[in-house]
Coordinates of C-alpha atoms in Angstrom, one line a residue:
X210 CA 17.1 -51.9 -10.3
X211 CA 14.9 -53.5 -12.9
X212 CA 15.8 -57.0 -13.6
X213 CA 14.2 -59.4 -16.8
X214 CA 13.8 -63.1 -15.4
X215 CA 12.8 -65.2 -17.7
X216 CA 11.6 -68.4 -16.7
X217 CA 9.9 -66.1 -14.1
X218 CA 6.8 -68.2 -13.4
X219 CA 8.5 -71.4 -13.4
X220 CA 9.9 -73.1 -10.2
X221 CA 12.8 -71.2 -9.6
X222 CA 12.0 -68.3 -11.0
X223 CA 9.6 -67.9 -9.0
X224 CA 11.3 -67.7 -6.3
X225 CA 14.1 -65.6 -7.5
X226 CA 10.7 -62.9 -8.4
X227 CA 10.3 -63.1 -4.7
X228 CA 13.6 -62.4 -3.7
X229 CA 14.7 -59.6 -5.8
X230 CA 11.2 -58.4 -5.2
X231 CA 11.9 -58.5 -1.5
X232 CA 15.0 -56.4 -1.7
X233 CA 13.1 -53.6 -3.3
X234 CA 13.9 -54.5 -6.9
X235 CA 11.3 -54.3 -9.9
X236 CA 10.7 -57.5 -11.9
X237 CA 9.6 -58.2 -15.5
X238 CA 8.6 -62.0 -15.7
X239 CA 8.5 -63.5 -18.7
X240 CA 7.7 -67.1 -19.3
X241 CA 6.5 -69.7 -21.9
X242 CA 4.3 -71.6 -19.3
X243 CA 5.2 -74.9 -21.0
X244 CA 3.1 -77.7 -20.0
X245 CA 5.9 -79.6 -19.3
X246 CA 6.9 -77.1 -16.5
X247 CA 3.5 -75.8 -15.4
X248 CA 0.6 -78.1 -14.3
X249 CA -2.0 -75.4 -14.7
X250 CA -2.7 -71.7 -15.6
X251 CA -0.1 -69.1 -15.1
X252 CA 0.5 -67.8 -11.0
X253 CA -0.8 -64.3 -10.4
X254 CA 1.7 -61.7 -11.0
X255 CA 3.3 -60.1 -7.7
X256 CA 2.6 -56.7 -6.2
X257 CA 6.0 -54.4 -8.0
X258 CA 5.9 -57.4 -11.0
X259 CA 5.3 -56.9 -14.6
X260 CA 4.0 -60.6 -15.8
X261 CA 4.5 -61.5 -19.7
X262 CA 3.8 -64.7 -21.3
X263 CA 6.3 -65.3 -24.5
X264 CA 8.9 -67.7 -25.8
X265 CA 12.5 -66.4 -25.2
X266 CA 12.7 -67.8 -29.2
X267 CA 10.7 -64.7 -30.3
X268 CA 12.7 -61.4 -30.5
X269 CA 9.7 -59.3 -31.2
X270 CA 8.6 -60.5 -27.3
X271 CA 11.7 -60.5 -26.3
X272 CA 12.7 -57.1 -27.1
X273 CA 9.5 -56.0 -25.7
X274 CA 10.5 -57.4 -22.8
X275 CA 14.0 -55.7 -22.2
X276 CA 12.5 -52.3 -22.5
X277 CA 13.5 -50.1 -19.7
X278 CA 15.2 -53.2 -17.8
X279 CA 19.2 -52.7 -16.4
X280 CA 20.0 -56.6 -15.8
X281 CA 18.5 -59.8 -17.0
X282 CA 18.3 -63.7 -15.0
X283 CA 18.0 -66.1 -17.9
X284 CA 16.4 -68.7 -16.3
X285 CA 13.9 -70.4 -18.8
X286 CA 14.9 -73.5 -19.6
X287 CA 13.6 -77.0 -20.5
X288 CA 14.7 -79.4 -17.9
X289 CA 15.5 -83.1 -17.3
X290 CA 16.3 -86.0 -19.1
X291 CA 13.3 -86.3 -21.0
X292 CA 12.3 -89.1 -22.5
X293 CA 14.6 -90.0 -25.0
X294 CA 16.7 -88.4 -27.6
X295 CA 13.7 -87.6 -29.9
X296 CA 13.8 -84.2 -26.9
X297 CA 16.7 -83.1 -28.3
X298 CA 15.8 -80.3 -31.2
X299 CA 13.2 -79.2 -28.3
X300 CA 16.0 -79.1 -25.8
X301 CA 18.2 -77.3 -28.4
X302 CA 15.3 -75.0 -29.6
X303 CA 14.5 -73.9 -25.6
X304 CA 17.5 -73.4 -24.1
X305 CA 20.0 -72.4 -26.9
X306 CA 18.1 -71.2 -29.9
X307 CA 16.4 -69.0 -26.8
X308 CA 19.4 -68.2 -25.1
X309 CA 21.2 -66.8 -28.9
X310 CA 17.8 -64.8 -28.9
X311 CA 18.1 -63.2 -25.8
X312 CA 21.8 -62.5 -26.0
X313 CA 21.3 -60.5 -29.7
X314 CA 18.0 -58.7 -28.0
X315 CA 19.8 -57.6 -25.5
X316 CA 23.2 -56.5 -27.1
X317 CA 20.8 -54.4 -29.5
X318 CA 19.3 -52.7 -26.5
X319 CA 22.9 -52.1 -24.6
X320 CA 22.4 -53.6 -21.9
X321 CA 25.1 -55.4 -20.4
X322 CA 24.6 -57.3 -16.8
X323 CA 23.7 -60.8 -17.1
X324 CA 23.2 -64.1 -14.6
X325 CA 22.7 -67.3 -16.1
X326 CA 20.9 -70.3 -14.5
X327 CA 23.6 -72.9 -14.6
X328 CA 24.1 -76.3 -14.1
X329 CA 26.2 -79.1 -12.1
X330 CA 25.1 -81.0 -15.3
X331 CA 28.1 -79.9 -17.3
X332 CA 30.7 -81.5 -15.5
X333 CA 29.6 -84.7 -16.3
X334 CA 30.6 -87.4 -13.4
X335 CA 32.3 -85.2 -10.7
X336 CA 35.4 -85.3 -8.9
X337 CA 37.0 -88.8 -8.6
X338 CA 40.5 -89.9 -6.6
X339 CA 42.6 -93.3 -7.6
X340 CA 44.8 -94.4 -4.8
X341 CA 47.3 -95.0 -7.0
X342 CA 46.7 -92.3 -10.1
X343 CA 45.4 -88.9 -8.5
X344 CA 42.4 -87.0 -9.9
X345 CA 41.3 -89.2 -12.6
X346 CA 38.0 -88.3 -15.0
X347 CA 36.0 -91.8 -15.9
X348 CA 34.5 -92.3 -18.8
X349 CA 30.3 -92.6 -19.6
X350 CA 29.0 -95.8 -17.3
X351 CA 29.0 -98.1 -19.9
X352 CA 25.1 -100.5 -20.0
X353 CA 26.5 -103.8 -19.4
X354 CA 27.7 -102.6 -16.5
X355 CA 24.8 -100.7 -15.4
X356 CA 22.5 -104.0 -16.1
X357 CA 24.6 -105.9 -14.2
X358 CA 24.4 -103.8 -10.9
X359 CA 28.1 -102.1 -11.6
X360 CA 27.1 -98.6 -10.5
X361 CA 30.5 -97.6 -10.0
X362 CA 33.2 -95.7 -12.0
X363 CA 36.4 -97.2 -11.8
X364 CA 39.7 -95.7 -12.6
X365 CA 40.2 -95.8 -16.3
X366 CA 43.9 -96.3 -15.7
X367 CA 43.7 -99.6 -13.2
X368 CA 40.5 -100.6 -12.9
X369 CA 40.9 -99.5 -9.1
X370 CA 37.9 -98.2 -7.0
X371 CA 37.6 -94.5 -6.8
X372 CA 36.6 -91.8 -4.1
X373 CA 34.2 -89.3 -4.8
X374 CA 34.9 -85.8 -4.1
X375 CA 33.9 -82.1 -4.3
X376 CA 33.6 -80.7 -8.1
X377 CA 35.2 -76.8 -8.2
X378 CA 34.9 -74.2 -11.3
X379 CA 37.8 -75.3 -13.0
X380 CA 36.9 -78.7 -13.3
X381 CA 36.7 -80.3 -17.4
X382 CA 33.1 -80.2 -18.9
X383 CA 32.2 -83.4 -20.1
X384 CA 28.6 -83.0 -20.5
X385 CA 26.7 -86.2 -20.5
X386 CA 23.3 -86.3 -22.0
X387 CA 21.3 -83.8 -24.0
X388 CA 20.5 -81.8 -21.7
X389 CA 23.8 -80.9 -20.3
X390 CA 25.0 -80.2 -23.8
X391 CA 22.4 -77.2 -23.7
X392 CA 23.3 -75.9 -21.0
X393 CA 26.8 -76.1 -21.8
X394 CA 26.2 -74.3 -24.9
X395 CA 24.3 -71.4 -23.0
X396 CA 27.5 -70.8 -21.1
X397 CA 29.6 -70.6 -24.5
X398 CA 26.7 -68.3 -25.8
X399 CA 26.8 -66.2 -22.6
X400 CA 30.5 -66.0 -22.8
X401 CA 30.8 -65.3 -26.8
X402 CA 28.0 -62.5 -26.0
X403 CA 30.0 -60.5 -23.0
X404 CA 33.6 -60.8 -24.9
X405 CA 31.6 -58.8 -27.8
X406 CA 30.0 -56.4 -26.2
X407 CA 31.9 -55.6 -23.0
X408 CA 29.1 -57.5 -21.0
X409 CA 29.6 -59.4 -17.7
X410 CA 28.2 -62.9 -17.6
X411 CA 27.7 -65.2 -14.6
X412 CA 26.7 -68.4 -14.4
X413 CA 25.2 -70.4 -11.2
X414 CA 25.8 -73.9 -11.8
X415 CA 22.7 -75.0 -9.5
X416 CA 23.0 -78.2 -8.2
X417 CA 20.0 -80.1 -7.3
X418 CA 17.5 -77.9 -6.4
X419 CA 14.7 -78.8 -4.1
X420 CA 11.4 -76.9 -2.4
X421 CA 8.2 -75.8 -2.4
X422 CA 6.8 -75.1 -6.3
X423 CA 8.4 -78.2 -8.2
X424 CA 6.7 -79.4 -11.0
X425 CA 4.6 -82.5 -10.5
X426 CA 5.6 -86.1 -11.8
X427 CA 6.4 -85.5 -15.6
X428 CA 9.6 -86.8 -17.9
X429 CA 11.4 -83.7 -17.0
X430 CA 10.9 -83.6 -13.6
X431 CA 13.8 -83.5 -11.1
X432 CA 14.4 -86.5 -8.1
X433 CA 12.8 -84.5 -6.0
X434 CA 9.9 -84.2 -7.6
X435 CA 9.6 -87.7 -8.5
X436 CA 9.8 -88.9 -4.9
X437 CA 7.3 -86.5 -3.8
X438 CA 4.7 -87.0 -6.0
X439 CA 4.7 -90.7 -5.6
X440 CA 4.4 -90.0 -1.8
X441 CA 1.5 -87.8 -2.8
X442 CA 0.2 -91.0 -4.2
X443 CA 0.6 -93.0 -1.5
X444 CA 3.5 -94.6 -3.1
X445 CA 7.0 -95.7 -2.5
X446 CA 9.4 -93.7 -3.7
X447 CA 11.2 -95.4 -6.4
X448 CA 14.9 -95.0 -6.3
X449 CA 17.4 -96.2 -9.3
X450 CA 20.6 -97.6 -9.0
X451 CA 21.4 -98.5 -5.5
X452 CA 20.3 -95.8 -4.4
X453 CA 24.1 -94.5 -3.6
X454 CA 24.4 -92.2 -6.2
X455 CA 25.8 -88.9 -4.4
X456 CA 24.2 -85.3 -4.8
X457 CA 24.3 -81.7 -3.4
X458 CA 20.4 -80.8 -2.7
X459 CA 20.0 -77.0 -2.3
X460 CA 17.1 -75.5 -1.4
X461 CA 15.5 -73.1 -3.3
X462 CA 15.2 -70.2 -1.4
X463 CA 19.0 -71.1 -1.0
X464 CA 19.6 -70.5 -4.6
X465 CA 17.4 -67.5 -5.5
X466 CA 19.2 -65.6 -2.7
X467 CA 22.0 -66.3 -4.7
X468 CA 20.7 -65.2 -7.5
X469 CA 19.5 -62.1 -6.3
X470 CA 23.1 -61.4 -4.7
X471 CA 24.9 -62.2 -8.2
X472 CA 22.7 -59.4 -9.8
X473 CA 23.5 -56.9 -7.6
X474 CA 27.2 -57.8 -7.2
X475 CA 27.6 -58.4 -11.3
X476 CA 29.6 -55.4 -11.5
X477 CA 31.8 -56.1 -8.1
X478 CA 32.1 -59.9 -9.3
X479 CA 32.9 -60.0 -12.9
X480 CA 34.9 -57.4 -15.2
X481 CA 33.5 -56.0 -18.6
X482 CA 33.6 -58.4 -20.9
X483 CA 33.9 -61.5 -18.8
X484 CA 32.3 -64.7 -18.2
X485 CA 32.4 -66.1 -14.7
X486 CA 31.1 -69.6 -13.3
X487 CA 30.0 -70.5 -9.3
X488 CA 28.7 -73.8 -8.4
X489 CA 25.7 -73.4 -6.1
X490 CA 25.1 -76.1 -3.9
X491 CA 24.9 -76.6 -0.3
X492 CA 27.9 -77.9 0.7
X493 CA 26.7 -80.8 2.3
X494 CA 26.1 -84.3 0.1
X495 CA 23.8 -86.7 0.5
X496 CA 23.2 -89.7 -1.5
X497 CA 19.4 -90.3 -3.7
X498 CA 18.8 -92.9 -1.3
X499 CA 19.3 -91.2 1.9
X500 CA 17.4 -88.2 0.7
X501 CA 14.1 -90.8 -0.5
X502 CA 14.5 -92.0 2.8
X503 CA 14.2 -88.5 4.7
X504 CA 11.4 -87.1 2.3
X505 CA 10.0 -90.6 3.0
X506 CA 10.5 -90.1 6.7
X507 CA 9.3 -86.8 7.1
X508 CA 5.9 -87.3 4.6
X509 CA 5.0 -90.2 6.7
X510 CA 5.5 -93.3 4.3
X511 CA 5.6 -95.4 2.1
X512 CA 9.1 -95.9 2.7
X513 CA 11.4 -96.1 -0.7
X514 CA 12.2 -99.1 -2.9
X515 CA 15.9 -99.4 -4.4
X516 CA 14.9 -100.3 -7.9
X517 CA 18.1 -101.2 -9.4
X518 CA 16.8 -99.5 -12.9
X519 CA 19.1 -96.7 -14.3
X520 CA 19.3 -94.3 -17.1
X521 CA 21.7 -93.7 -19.9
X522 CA 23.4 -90.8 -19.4
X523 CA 22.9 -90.3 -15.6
X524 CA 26.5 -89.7 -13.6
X525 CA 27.3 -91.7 -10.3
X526 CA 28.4 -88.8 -8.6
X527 CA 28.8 -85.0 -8.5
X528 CA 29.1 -82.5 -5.6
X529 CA 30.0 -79.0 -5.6
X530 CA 32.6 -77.1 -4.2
X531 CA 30.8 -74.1 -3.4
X532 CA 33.9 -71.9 -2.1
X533 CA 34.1 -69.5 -5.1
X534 CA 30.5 -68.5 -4.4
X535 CA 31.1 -67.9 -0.8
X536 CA 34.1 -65.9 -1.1
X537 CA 32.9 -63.9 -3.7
X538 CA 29.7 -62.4 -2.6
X539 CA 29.3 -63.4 0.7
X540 CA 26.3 -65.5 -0.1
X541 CA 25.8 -68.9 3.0
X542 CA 23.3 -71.4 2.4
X543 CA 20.4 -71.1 5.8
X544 CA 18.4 -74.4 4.9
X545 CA 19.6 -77.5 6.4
X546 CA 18.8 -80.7 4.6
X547 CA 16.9 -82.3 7.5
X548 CA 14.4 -79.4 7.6
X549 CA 14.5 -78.8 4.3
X550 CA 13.3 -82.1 3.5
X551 CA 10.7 -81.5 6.4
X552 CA 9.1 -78.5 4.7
X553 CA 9.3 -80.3 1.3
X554 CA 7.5 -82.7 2.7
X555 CA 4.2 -81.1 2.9
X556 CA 4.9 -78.5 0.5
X557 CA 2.6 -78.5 -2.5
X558 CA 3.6 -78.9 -6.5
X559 CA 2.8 -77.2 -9.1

């Protein structure tokens, strides 16, 4: 098979090259190499890899790119917050101008097979439990709140304390921030494109995705990132909130395998003219602090600092419920978080 990834030179594209490379597969990379996601020069292309530099926003490239390809891993995507909401006709112009771009190119050329690089992001807060009210969905953490140290969402119903627990497919999308709208919209996109041409679309709703590649400290830098590059610095790790906030960090290799096994199993997975989500995560939370702590730990110092400064339009919580994935094409997470973190640790950034 010959598979399009685009985003291919970026952190997890990368590795999904790798992987489908590794199960005999041809790749045709084909990457931006933003500067927000790439701290120097393109990588070398692979042995069996076709390396292209364009912008998924120009259909000339684009369709040059498709040529002779029978699937396509839409992975190029701005990331992260950003800095404000100035980001957002970039955010819009990357990841859903580029999306609509790719979808027409490749209805044009027939072809039909598609996995999308999802996101946790557009669930908004994750699954929350009242005692007294069931499954409740809280509103955005409103600033007073977050000023005054009030990290938690209560229930909007009572004002009770809620418990956090694991986010599946079917979930309500309440995206939170700009970012999350985007990638929201990709879905709609990838679904409006496969009920129109027969196609079959899946999305992997990564959670937080960790390993050896990130992109150094910038504004759209993940956690991860963040924490190691100030260890790089010789600095402490500077955690918001409280540091409780809860996530699901999957490790790259993790996820590209995942990837890799979604395009093959498109067509066992996902009937003509479907869209189909899977959250990927590990299965195994852990909260920002307790993950500073063991990148902290396992780098050799400084240890964190709990900050107690937040960001409008983070979420508390969210976890996945990584079942549907499982069942569905056999695909088990291998990388604990302990070791993980370990390899992380001393892994270099891009």
């Amino acid at each position: 098979m010959r598979v399009l990834v685009t985003g291919g030179a970026g952190f997890i594209g990368t590795h999904v090259v790798d992987a489908l490379l590794a199960r005999g597969h041809e790749v045709v990379s084909y990457d931006a190499v933003l500067a927000s996601a790439h701290g120097g020069p393109p990588r070398a292309a692979r042995a069996g890899e076709r390396f292209v530099v364009g912008d998924v926003r120009d259909p000339d490239g684009v369709e040059s790119a498709l040529a002779g390809v029978d699937a396509v891993c839409h992975q190029a995507a701005m990331v992260g917050l950003g800095k404000d909401f100035a980001d957002a006709p970039a955010y819009v112009g990357c990841n859903d101008l580029g999306t609509a771009v790719l979808l027409a190119a490749m209805a044009r050329a027939g072809l039909r097979d598609l996995v999308l690089a999802g996101s946790m992001v557009v669930y908004g807060e994750g699954r929350y439990v009242c005692a007294r009210h069931g499954v409740v969905r809280p509103g955005p953490r409103a600033e007073k709140d977050l000023a005054a140290g009030r990290f938690e969402p209560l229930c909007p119903s009572c004002g009770a304390e809620l418990a956090p627990g694991l986010v599946a497919e079917d979930a309500p999308l309440d995206p939170r921030n700009v970012y999350a709208t985007t990638k929201l919209a990709q879905e709609h996109l990838s679904a409006a494109w496969a009920r129109s041409t027969d196609g079959r679309a899946v999305s992997l709703r990564y959670h937080n995705v960790y390993g050896p590649g990130m992109p150094r400290d910038t504004p759209y830098a993940g956690v991860a990132a963040l924490f190691r590059s100030a260890l790089a610095r010789g600095e402490a790790p500077r955690v918001f909130e409280d540091g409780g906030q809860r996530r699901d960090f999957v490790h790259v290799r993790d996820v590209a395998a995942a990837a890799a096994t979604a395009l093959e199993s498109v067509r066992d997975v996902a009937a003509a003219g479907t869209f189909t989500a899977f959250n990927t995560g590990s299965g195994d939370p852990h909260t920002v602090g307790e993950m500073a702590r063991a990148l902290a730990d396992a780098h050799g110092g400084p240890a964190p600092v709990v900050t107690g400064e937040y960001r409008l339009g983070d979420v508390r919580h969210v976890t996945a419920d990584s079942a549907r994935l499982r069942a569905a094409l056999g695909w088990r997470p291998e990388v604990r978080f302990a070791a993980g973190m370990r390899e992380f640790a001393g892994a270099e950034l891009r």
